[in-house]
Each structure stands twice: as structure tokens, then as C-alpha cells.
């Protein structure tokens, strides 16, 4: 089957994941605790460590199955809201959490790095006429900022993010967005990702799935859900699946 479109998860697939999100989450947890303690609204015994463990950060290690690694930031806001036993509404708190995450990303631009060889490989595929897209669980501002910072943004025909108004992966909405925008059928698209959720996303939309080992999941975790598992996106050649 002919391949016409290549759709990529962002963190751990195109961009270096662990170092960046570890630092961003640590900063955001510290800031949100400070903001809500100052207003005397947060449960006084909740520590920064508890907030981080609740989203899958254990010391300097990011749990592959934790909320930070595989869910949108809204889910982080929800568990933090519950842990802090806040009386105020979740929507306002979610807005604050997103703002802290975005600010951490903006204040640490050097943490945003494309994975080795990614930029050249994408540029070559674009030159060969493939449509290129991104489907991420990250927010709009953070997605555009980090892709621009990594020097990748102009390579994409479509950038899909999760900002609360579109169902996040593994719901196939973002893949449908890519196929509509570029006039492609789902079976002409290959979805690349570093998590089982990315593979389920591709499956739910009827696309083919390539798992990569540059992010959070292991080969054993990805293999049952992927058509192919590779060390990195740069190891892919479209002929492999044609
Ligand atoms: Mg990822």
C-alpha cells in the first residue's frame, strides 16, 4: 500500500523527552505549590514530591506509564487539584497549571532539542513529496514554541495539538484532522510514536503504526501494538512498509 503521509508524536519521537519534561514538571510543581500556598488555599501537607509522584516522576526518573509521559496536561491538573484539596473550580486551576508548564518551557529553551538526525530526515521526506504532520498531547502554545525552537516547525503541513477542544490520543480525531487537511486516506498514513497510546491512536484511525525507542516505552511494550518497531524515526524508510 502506498504511503503518502507521515504523522509523528512530538515528545520522545521527534524531540528529546526525558530531560526536558522532568525539568518542566519540577518547575511547574514548585510554582503551583507556591502560588496556591501563598493564597492559603492548598492543603498544607502536600509536598512538591507528592505532586510529582502523582504524575509519574520518581526522583529524576519519569515513569513511562505516568500521566506526564502519556496524558495531556489537563490530567495533571485534575490529580493535583484533588491532591491539594482545592475548594476552587478545576477550570481555573487547570488554566494556572497550563500557564506554569508553558512558562517553564519558555524559560528553558535550551532543553528543547530534536533527536539526532531528525531534522535532516524530515527535510528529505518533505523534499520527496510526503505530507508531514504532528499529533501531540501537548498544548497549542507549547507545541508551536517547541517545534519552532527545535527548528522543525516549517517542515510540517499539519500540527495537531490537544488543547481541550479536540479529543486527545488515542481518540483518532487528530489523525482525521491530518488526513482531512492533506487530503489523504488513513491507510496512506504511517503514525510514529514512542508510546502504546500512540500505537492505539494509529490503530483507531486505521493508519499504520511504527513504534520508536527514543522515548518512554520498550520494544516489548510496543511490539504487540505496532506494525514495526525501530530504534528511531531516522531508521525508517517508507519502502519497508510498502
Ligand atoms: Mg511521546
PDB file of C-alpha atoms and ligand atoms in Angstrom:
ATOM      1  CA  UNK A   1       0.000   0.000   0.000  1.00  0.00           C
ATOM      2  CA  UNK A   2       1.309   3.388  -0.972  1.00  0.00           C
ATOM      3  CA  UNK A   3       2.460   5.730   1.793  1.00  0.00           C
ATOM      4  CA  UNK A   4       1.725   9.437   1.336  1.00  0.00           C
ATOM      5  CA  UNK A   5       1.641  10.905   4.834  1.00  0.00           C
ATOM      6  CA  UNK A   6       3.884  10.579   7.860  1.00  0.00           C
ATOM      7  CA  UNK A   7       2.400  11.649  11.207  1.00  0.00           C
ATOM      8  CA  UNK A   8       4.554  11.992  14.297  1.00  0.00           C
ATOM      9  CA  UNK A   9       4.062  12.201  18.011  1.00  0.00           C
ATOM     10  CA  UNK A  10       6.276  15.046  19.292  1.00  0.00           C
ATOM     11  CA  UNK A  11       7.959  14.243  22.616  1.00  0.00           C
ATOM     12  CA  UNK A  12      10.179  11.177  22.598  1.00  0.00           C
ATOM     13  CA  UNK A  13       9.573  10.738  18.865  1.00  0.00           C
ATOM     14  CA  UNK A  14      10.842  13.994  17.311  1.00  0.00           C
ATOM     15  CA  UNK A  15      12.159  15.795  20.391  1.00  0.00           C
ATOM     16  CA  UNK A  16      14.278  14.681  23.298  1.00  0.00           C
ATOM     17  CA  UNK A  17      11.779  13.946  26.053  1.00  0.00           C
ATOM     18  CA  UNK A  18      13.026  12.996  29.473  1.00  0.00           C
ATOM     19  CA  UNK A  19      15.371  15.775  30.402  1.00  0.00           C
ATOM     20  CA  UNK A  20      13.047  18.488  29.201  1.00  0.00           C
ATOM     21  CA  UNK A  21       9.763  17.345  30.740  1.00  0.00           C
ATOM     22  CA  UNK A  22      11.407  16.328  34.001  1.00  0.00           C
ATOM     23  CA  UNK A  23      12.716  19.872  34.465  1.00  0.00           C
ATOM     24  CA  UNK A  24       9.491  21.482  33.247  1.00  0.00           C
ATOM     25  CA  UNK A  25       7.297  19.402  35.576  1.00  0.00           C
ATOM     26  CA  UNK A  26       9.588  20.003  38.551  1.00  0.00           C
ATOM     27  CA  UNK A  27       9.398  23.762  37.961  1.00  0.00           C
ATOM     28  CA  UNK A  28       5.641  23.736  37.427  1.00  0.00           C
ATOM     29  CA  UNK A  29       5.014  21.710  40.609  1.00  0.00           C
ATOM     30  CA  UNK A  30       7.148  24.122  42.619  1.00  0.00           C
ATOM     31  CA  UNK A  31       5.389  27.175  41.147  1.00  0.00           C
ATOM     32  CA  UNK A  32       1.846  25.875  41.552  1.00  0.00           C
ATOM     33  CA  UNK A  33       2.531  24.916  45.162  1.00  0.00           C
ATOM     34  CA  UNK A  34       3.918  28.349  45.848  1.00  0.00           C
ATOM     35  CA  UNK A  35       1.033  30.110  44.112  1.00  0.00           C
ATOM     36  CA  UNK A  36      -1.651  28.186  45.954  1.00  0.00           C
ATOM     37  CA  UNK A  37       0.133  28.159  49.319  1.00  0.00           C
ATOM     38  CA  UNK A  38       0.517  31.916  49.132  1.00  0.00           C
ATOM     39  CA  UNK A  39      -3.212  32.166  48.768  1.00  0.00           C
ATOM     40  CA  UNK A  40      -3.572  29.716  51.720  1.00  0.00           C
ATOM     41  CA  UNK A  41      -5.865  27.592  49.612  1.00  0.00           C
ATOM     42  CA  UNK A  42      -3.813  24.444  49.244  1.00  0.00           C
ATOM     43  CA  UNK A  43      -3.715  21.534  51.628  1.00  0.00           C
ATOM     44  CA  UNK A  44      -0.672  22.434  53.774  1.00  0.00           C
ATOM     45  CA  UNK A  45       0.869  18.970  53.992  1.00  0.00           C
ATOM     46  CA  UNK A  46       1.156  18.214  50.289  1.00  0.00           C
ATOM     47  CA  UNK A  47       4.766  18.332  49.118  1.00  0.00           C
ATOM     48  CA  UNK A  48       6.334  19.006  45.750  1.00  0.00           C
ATOM     49  CA  UNK A  49       7.484  15.387  45.762  1.00  0.00           C
ATOM     50  CA  UNK A  50       3.915  14.109  46.184  1.00  0.00           C
ATOM     51  CA  UNK A  51       2.718  16.254  43.289  1.00  0.00           C
ATOM     52  CA  UNK A  52       5.490  14.875  41.088  1.00  0.00           C
ATOM     53  CA  UNK A  53       4.972  11.253  42.118  1.00  0.00           C
ATOM     54  CA  UNK A  54       1.272  11.596  41.306  1.00  0.00           C
ATOM     55  CA  UNK A  55       2.186  12.267  37.661  1.00  0.00           C
ATOM     56  CA  UNK A  56       4.852   9.569  37.479  1.00  0.00           C
ATOM     57  CA  UNK A  57       8.086  11.320  38.447  1.00  0.00           C
ATOM     58  CA  UNK A  58      10.159   9.367  40.934  1.00  0.00           C
ATOM     59  CA  UNK A  59      13.252  11.354  41.830  1.00  0.00           C
ATOM     60  CA  UNK A  60      14.883  12.014  38.458  1.00  0.00           C
ATOM     61  CA  UNK A  61      13.051   9.159  36.718  1.00  0.00           C
ATOM     62  CA  UNK A  62       9.958   9.602  34.538  1.00  0.00           C
ATOM     63  CA  UNK A  63       7.544   6.642  34.654  1.00  0.00           C
ATOM     64  CA  UNK A  64       6.679   5.584  31.107  1.00  0.00           C
ATOM     65  CA  UNK A  65       3.080   4.955  32.068  1.00  0.00           C
ATOM     66  CA  UNK A  66       2.605   8.009  34.279  1.00  0.00           C
ATOM     67  CA  UNK A  67       0.403  10.983  33.498  1.00  0.00           C
ATOM     68  CA  UNK A  68       3.316  13.208  32.476  1.00  0.00           C
ATOM     69  CA  UNK A  69       4.560  10.718  29.883  1.00  0.00           C
ATOM     70  CA  UNK A  70       1.275   9.734  28.313  1.00  0.00           C
ATOM     71  CA  UNK A  71      -1.544  12.169  29.150  1.00  0.00           C
ATOM     72  CA  UNK A  72      -2.402  15.786  28.361  1.00  0.00           C
ATOM     73  CA  UNK A  73      -1.670  18.433  30.988  1.00  0.00           C
ATOM     74  CA  UNK A  74      -5.386  18.631  31.882  1.00  0.00           C
ATOM     75  CA  UNK A  75      -4.987  15.241  33.580  1.00  0.00           C
ATOM     76  CA  UNK A  76      -2.043  16.514  35.620  1.00  0.00           C
ATOM     77  CA  UNK A  77      -4.190  19.480  36.689  1.00  0.00           C
ATOM     78  CA  UNK A  78      -7.005  17.156  37.729  1.00  0.00           C
ATOM     79  CA  UNK A  79      -4.893  14.976  40.037  1.00  0.00           C
ATOM     80  CA  UNK A  80      -3.093  17.968  41.513  1.00  0.00           C
ATOM     81  CA  UNK A  81      -6.434  19.688  42.153  1.00  0.00           C
ATOM     82  CA  UNK A  82      -7.610  16.605  44.013  1.00  0.00           C
ATOM     83  CA  UNK A  83      -4.359  16.154  45.967  1.00  0.00           C
ATOM     84  CA  UNK A  84      -4.323  19.787  47.047  1.00  0.00           C
ATOM     85  CA  UNK A  85      -7.996  19.530  48.061  1.00  0.00           C
ATOM     86  CA  UNK A  86      -8.729  22.866  46.489  1.00  0.00           C
ATOM     87  CA  UNK A  87     -12.129  24.419  47.009  1.00  0.00           C
ATOM     88  CA  UNK A  88     -11.974  26.488  43.814  1.00  0.00           C
ATOM     89  CA  UNK A  89     -13.039  25.242  40.420  1.00  0.00           C
ATOM     90  CA  UNK A  90     -10.991  22.876  38.293  1.00  0.00           C
ATOM     91  CA  UNK A  91     -11.126  25.020  35.093  1.00  0.00           C
ATOM     92  CA  UNK A  92      -9.332  27.964  36.740  1.00  0.00           C
ATOM     93  CA  UNK A  93      -6.775  25.672  38.336  1.00  0.00           C
ATOM     94  CA  UNK A  94      -6.182  23.906  35.002  1.00  0.00           C
ATOM     95  CA  UNK A  95      -5.546  27.271  33.359  1.00  0.00           C
ATOM     96  CA  UNK A  96      -2.950  28.074  36.049  1.00  0.00           C
ATOM     97  CA  UNK A  97      -1.237  24.685  35.686  1.00  0.00           C
ATOM     98  CA  UNK A  98      -1.045  25.087  31.909  1.00  0.00           C
ATOM     99  CA  UNK A  99       0.388  28.579  32.325  1.00  0.00           C
ATOM    100  CA  UNK A 100       3.113  27.266  34.650  1.00  0.00           C
ATOM    101  CA  UNK A 101       4.000  24.437  32.264  1.00  0.00           C
ATOM    102  CA  UNK A 102       4.134  26.845  29.327  1.00  0.00           C
ATOM    103  CA  UNK A 103       6.246  29.310  31.259  1.00  0.00           C
ATOM    104  CA  UNK A 104       8.725  26.578  32.245  1.00  0.00           C
ATOM    105  CA  UNK A 105       9.026  25.539  28.595  1.00  0.00           C
ATOM    106  CA  UNK A 106       9.535  29.148  27.523  1.00  0.00           C
ATOM    107  CA  UNK A 107      12.139  29.775  30.224  1.00  0.00           C
ATOM    108  CA  UNK A 108      14.175  26.696  29.351  1.00  0.00           C
ATOM    109  CA  UNK A 109      14.588  26.927  25.574  1.00  0.00           C
ATOM    110  CA  UNK A 110      17.874  25.023  25.559  1.00  0.00           C
ATOM    111  CA  UNK A 111      16.141  21.905  26.891  1.00  0.00           C
ATOM    112  CA  UNK A 112      14.229  21.672  23.611  1.00  0.00           C
ATOM    113  CA  UNK A 113      16.312  19.567  21.230  1.00  0.00           C
ATOM    114  CA  UNK A 114      15.381  17.488  18.216  1.00  0.00           C
ATOM    115  CA  UNK A 115      16.503  13.873  18.473  1.00  0.00           C
ATOM    116  CA  UNK A 116      19.709  13.141  16.496  1.00  0.00           C
ATOM    117  CA  UNK A 117      19.301  13.198  12.706  1.00  0.00           C
ATOM    118  CA  UNK A 118      15.588  14.083  12.807  1.00  0.00           C
ATOM    119  CA  UNK A 119      15.742  17.439  11.046  1.00  0.00           C
ATOM    120  CA  UNK A 120      17.668  16.114   8.013  1.00  0.00           C
ATOM    121  CA  UNK A 121      15.463  13.060   7.709  1.00  0.00           C
ATOM    122  CA  UNK A 122      12.209  15.080   7.803  1.00  0.00           C
ATOM    123  CA  UNK A 123      13.597  17.574   5.281  1.00  0.00           C
ATOM    124  CA  UNK A 124      14.419  14.712   2.916  1.00  0.00           C
ATOM    125  CA  UNK A 125      10.952  13.183   3.207  1.00  0.00           C
ATOM    126  CA  UNK A 126       9.366  16.569   2.611  1.00  0.00           C
ATOM    127  CA  UNK A 127      11.511  17.004  -0.490  1.00  0.00           C
ATOM    128  CA  UNK A 128      10.369  13.578  -1.701  1.00  0.00           C
ATOM    129  CA  UNK A 129       6.751  14.768  -1.500  1.00  0.00           C
ATOM    130  CA  UNK A 130       5.495  13.117   1.677  1.00  0.00           C
ATOM    131  CA  UNK A 131       2.992  15.104   3.738  1.00  0.00           C
ATOM    132  CA  UNK A 132       4.311  15.553   7.276  1.00  0.00           C
ATOM    133  CA  UNK A 133       2.229  16.077  10.407  1.00  0.00           C
ATOM    134  CA  UNK A 134       2.418  16.227  14.188  1.00  0.00           C
ATOM    135  CA  UNK A 135      -0.144  14.776  16.619  1.00  0.00           C
ATOM    136  CA  UNK A 136       0.713  15.602  20.214  1.00  0.00           C
ATOM    137  CA  UNK A 137      -0.929  15.575  23.634  1.00  0.00           C
ATOM    138  CA  UNK A 138       0.818  18.886  24.351  1.00  0.00           C
ATOM    139  CA  UNK A 139      -0.932  22.290  24.320  1.00  0.00           C
ATOM    140  CA  UNK A 140      -1.025  24.613  21.296  1.00  0.00           C
ATOM    141  CA  UNK A 141       1.391  27.257  22.613  1.00  0.00           C
ATOM    142  CA  UNK A 142       3.925  24.793  23.940  1.00  0.00           C
ATOM    143  CA  UNK A 143       3.757  22.690  20.761  1.00  0.00           C
ATOM    144  CA  UNK A 144       4.322  25.590  18.370  1.00  0.00           C
ATOM    145  CA  UNK A 145       7.019  27.070  20.581  1.00  0.00           C
ATOM    146  CA  UNK A 146       8.966  23.821  20.986  1.00  0.00           C
ATOM    147  CA  UNK A 147       8.768  22.827  17.294  1.00  0.00           C
ATOM    148  CA  UNK A 148       9.929  26.304  16.278  1.00  0.00           C
ATOM    149  CA  UNK A 149      12.706  26.241  18.873  1.00  0.00           C
ATOM    150  CA  UNK A 150      13.865  22.834  17.581  1.00  0.00           C
ATOM    151  CA  UNK A 151      13.927  24.200  14.011  1.00  0.00           C
ATOM    152  CA  UNK A 152      11.267  21.757  12.802  1.00  0.00           C
ATOM    153  CA  UNK A 153       8.038  23.779  12.608  1.00  0.00           C
ATOM    154  CA  UNK A 154       8.300  24.864   8.956  1.00  0.00           C
ATOM    155  CA  UNK A 155       8.691  21.253   7.823  1.00  0.00           C
ATOM    156  CA  UNK A 156       5.127  20.288   8.789  1.00  0.00           C
ATOM    157  CA  UNK A 157       1.971  20.510   6.689  1.00  0.00           C
ATOM    158  CA  UNK A 158      -0.184  19.923   9.773  1.00  0.00           C
ATOM    159  CA  UNK A 159       0.334  20.437  13.504  1.00  0.00           C
ATOM    160  CA  UNK A 160      -2.305  18.861  15.748  1.00  0.00           C
ATOM    161  CA  UNK A 161      -2.268  19.516  19.494  1.00  0.00           C
ATOM    162  CA  UNK A 162      -4.586  18.814  22.413  1.00  0.00           C
ATOM    163  CA  UNK A 163      -6.000  21.950  23.905  1.00  0.00           C
ATOM    164  CA  UNK A 164      -9.232  20.701  25.352  1.00  0.00           C
ATOM    165  CA  UNK A 165     -11.353  21.321  22.234  1.00  0.00           C
ATOM    166  CA  UNK A 166     -10.272  18.160  20.400  1.00  0.00           C
ATOM    167  CA  UNK A 167     -10.270  14.631  21.822  1.00  0.00           C
ATOM    168  CA  UNK A 168      -6.709  13.640  22.774  1.00  0.00           C
ATOM    169  CA  UNK A 169      -4.927  10.482  21.568  1.00  0.00           C
ATOM    170  CA  UNK A 170      -5.786   7.599  21.411  1.00  0.00           C
ATOM    171  CA  UNK A 171      -9.054   9.052  20.073  1.00  0.00           C
ATOM    172  CA  UNK A 172      -8.387   9.272  16.298  1.00  0.00           C
ATOM    173  CA  UNK A 173      -9.545  12.930  15.973  1.00  0.00           C
ATOM    174  CA  UNK A 174      -6.035  14.336  15.360  1.00  0.00           C
ATOM    175  CA  UNK A 175      -5.287  11.742  12.690  1.00  0.00           C
ATOM    176  CA  UNK A 176      -8.562  12.580  10.962  1.00  0.00           C
ATOM    177  CA  UNK A 177      -7.502  16.236  11.138  1.00  0.00           C
ATOM    178  CA  UNK A 178      -4.225  15.425   9.363  1.00  0.00           C
ATOM    179  CA  UNK A 179      -5.898  13.296   6.693  1.00  0.00           C
ATOM    180  CA  UNK A 180      -8.565  15.969   6.019  1.00  0.00           C
ATOM    181  CA  UNK A 181      -6.043  18.782   5.900  1.00  0.00           C
ATOM    182  CA  UNK A 182      -3.761  16.953   3.454  1.00  0.00           C
ATOM    183  CA  UNK A 183      -6.437  15.078   1.501  1.00  0.00           C
ATOM    184  CA  UNK A 184      -5.126  11.632   2.473  1.00  0.00           C
ATOM    185  CA  UNK A 185      -6.850   8.385   3.367  1.00  0.00           C
ATOM    186  CA  UNK A 186      -5.949   6.867   6.750  1.00  0.00           C
ATOM    187  CA  UNK A 187      -4.401   3.798   5.129  1.00  0.00           C
ATOM    188  CA  UNK A 188      -1.920   6.061   3.303  1.00  0.00           C
ATOM    189  CA  UNK A 189      -0.652   7.368   6.655  1.00  0.00           C
ATOM    190  CA  UNK A 190       2.013   5.999   8.980  1.00  0.00           C
ATOM    191  CA  UNK A 191       1.836   7.073  12.627  1.00  0.00           C
ATOM    192  CA  UNK A 192       5.127   7.227  14.548  1.00  0.00           C
ATOM    193  CA  UNK A 193       5.192   7.269  18.320  1.00  0.00           C
ATOM    194  CA  UNK A 194       7.055   6.235  21.433  1.00  0.00           C
ATOM    195  CA  UNK A 195       4.058   5.048  23.486  1.00  0.00           C
ATOM    196  CA  UNK A 196       1.402   2.352  23.359  1.00  0.00           C
ATOM    197  CA  UNK A 197      -1.181   5.165  23.303  1.00  0.00           C
ATOM    198  CA  UNK A 198       0.343   6.427  20.015  1.00  0.00           C
ATOM    199  CA  UNK A 199       0.032   2.942  18.532  1.00  0.00           C
ATOM    200  CA  UNK A 200      -3.600   2.663  19.676  1.00  0.00           C
ATOM    201  CA  UNK A 201      -4.236   6.088  18.168  1.00  0.00           C
ATOM    202  CA  UNK A 202      -2.920   4.917  14.782  1.00  0.00           C
ATOM    203  CA  UNK A 203      -4.909   1.709  15.059  1.00  0.00           C
ATOM    204  CA  UNK A 204      -8.147   3.517  15.959  1.00  0.00           C
ATOM    205  CA  UNK A 205      -7.818   5.674  12.842  1.00  0.00           C
ATOM    206  CA  UNK A 206      -6.904   2.811  10.501  1.00  0.00           C
ATOM    207  CA  UNK A 207      -3.327   4.003   9.870  1.00  0.00           C
ATOM    208  CA  UNK A 208      -0.154   2.000  10.051  1.00  0.00           C
ATOM    209  CA  UNK A 209       1.964   2.258  13.190  1.00  0.00           C
ATOM    210  CA  UNK A 210       5.703   2.487  13.763  1.00  0.00           C
ATOM    211  CA  UNK A 211       6.933   2.411  17.355  1.00  0.00           C
ATOM    212  CA  UNK A 212      10.232   4.094  18.191  1.00  0.00           C
ATOM    213  CA  UNK A 213      12.521   3.557  21.177  1.00  0.00           C
ATOM    214  CA  UNK A 214      13.714   7.158  21.632  1.00  0.00           C
ATOM    215  CA  UNK A 215      11.072   7.951  24.241  1.00  0.00           C
ATOM    216  CA  UNK A 216       9.311   6.184  27.041  1.00  0.00           C
ATOM    217  CA  UNK A 217       8.275   2.653  26.025  1.00  0.00           C
ATOM    218  CA  UNK A 218      10.314  -0.510  25.488  1.00  0.00           C
ATOM    219  CA  UNK A 219      10.316  -2.705  22.373  1.00  0.00           C
ATOM    220  CA  UNK A 220       8.420  -5.411  24.289  1.00  0.00           C
ATOM    221  CA  UNK A 221       5.689  -2.922  25.198  1.00  0.00           C
ATOM    222  CA  UNK A 222       5.328  -1.520  21.672  1.00  0.00           C
ATOM    223  CA  UNK A 223       5.685  -4.688  19.596  1.00  0.00           C
ATOM    224  CA  UNK A 224       2.171  -6.129  20.198  1.00  0.00           C
ATOM    225  CA  UNK A 225       0.610  -2.840  19.016  1.00  0.00           C
ATOM    226  CA  UNK A 226       2.953  -1.769  16.187  1.00  0.00           C
ATOM    227  CA  UNK A 227       3.486  -2.876  12.583  1.00  0.00           C
ATOM    228  CA  UNK A 228       7.152  -2.172  13.106  1.00  0.00           C
ATOM    229  CA  UNK A 229       9.408  -1.105  15.992  1.00  0.00           C
ATOM    230  CA  UNK A 230      12.584   0.862  15.209  1.00  0.00           C
ATOM    231  CA  UNK A 231      15.329   2.387  17.323  1.00  0.00           C
ATOM    232  CA  UNK A 232      14.466   5.831  15.940  1.00  0.00           C
ATOM    233  CA  UNK A 233      12.374   7.643  13.311  1.00  0.00           C
ATOM    234  CA  UNK A 234      15.614   8.158  11.354  1.00  0.00           C
ATOM    235  CA  UNK A 235      15.838   4.390  10.763  1.00  0.00           C
ATOM    236  CA  UNK A 236      12.556   4.360   8.825  1.00  0.00           C
ATOM    237  CA  UNK A 237      12.423   4.044   5.031  1.00  0.00           C
ATOM    238  CA  UNK A 238       8.906   4.128   3.504  1.00  0.00           C
ATOM    239  CA  UNK A 239       9.779   1.107   1.319  1.00  0.00           C
ATOM    240  CA  UNK A 240       9.813  -1.068   4.461  1.00  0.00           C
ATOM    241  CA  UNK A 241       6.010  -0.836   4.722  1.00  0.00           C
ATOM    242  CA  UNK A 242       5.126  -0.516   1.034  1.00  0.00           C
TER     243      UNK A 242
HETATM  244 MG1  LIG B   1       5.703  10.756  23.110  1.00  0.00          MG
END
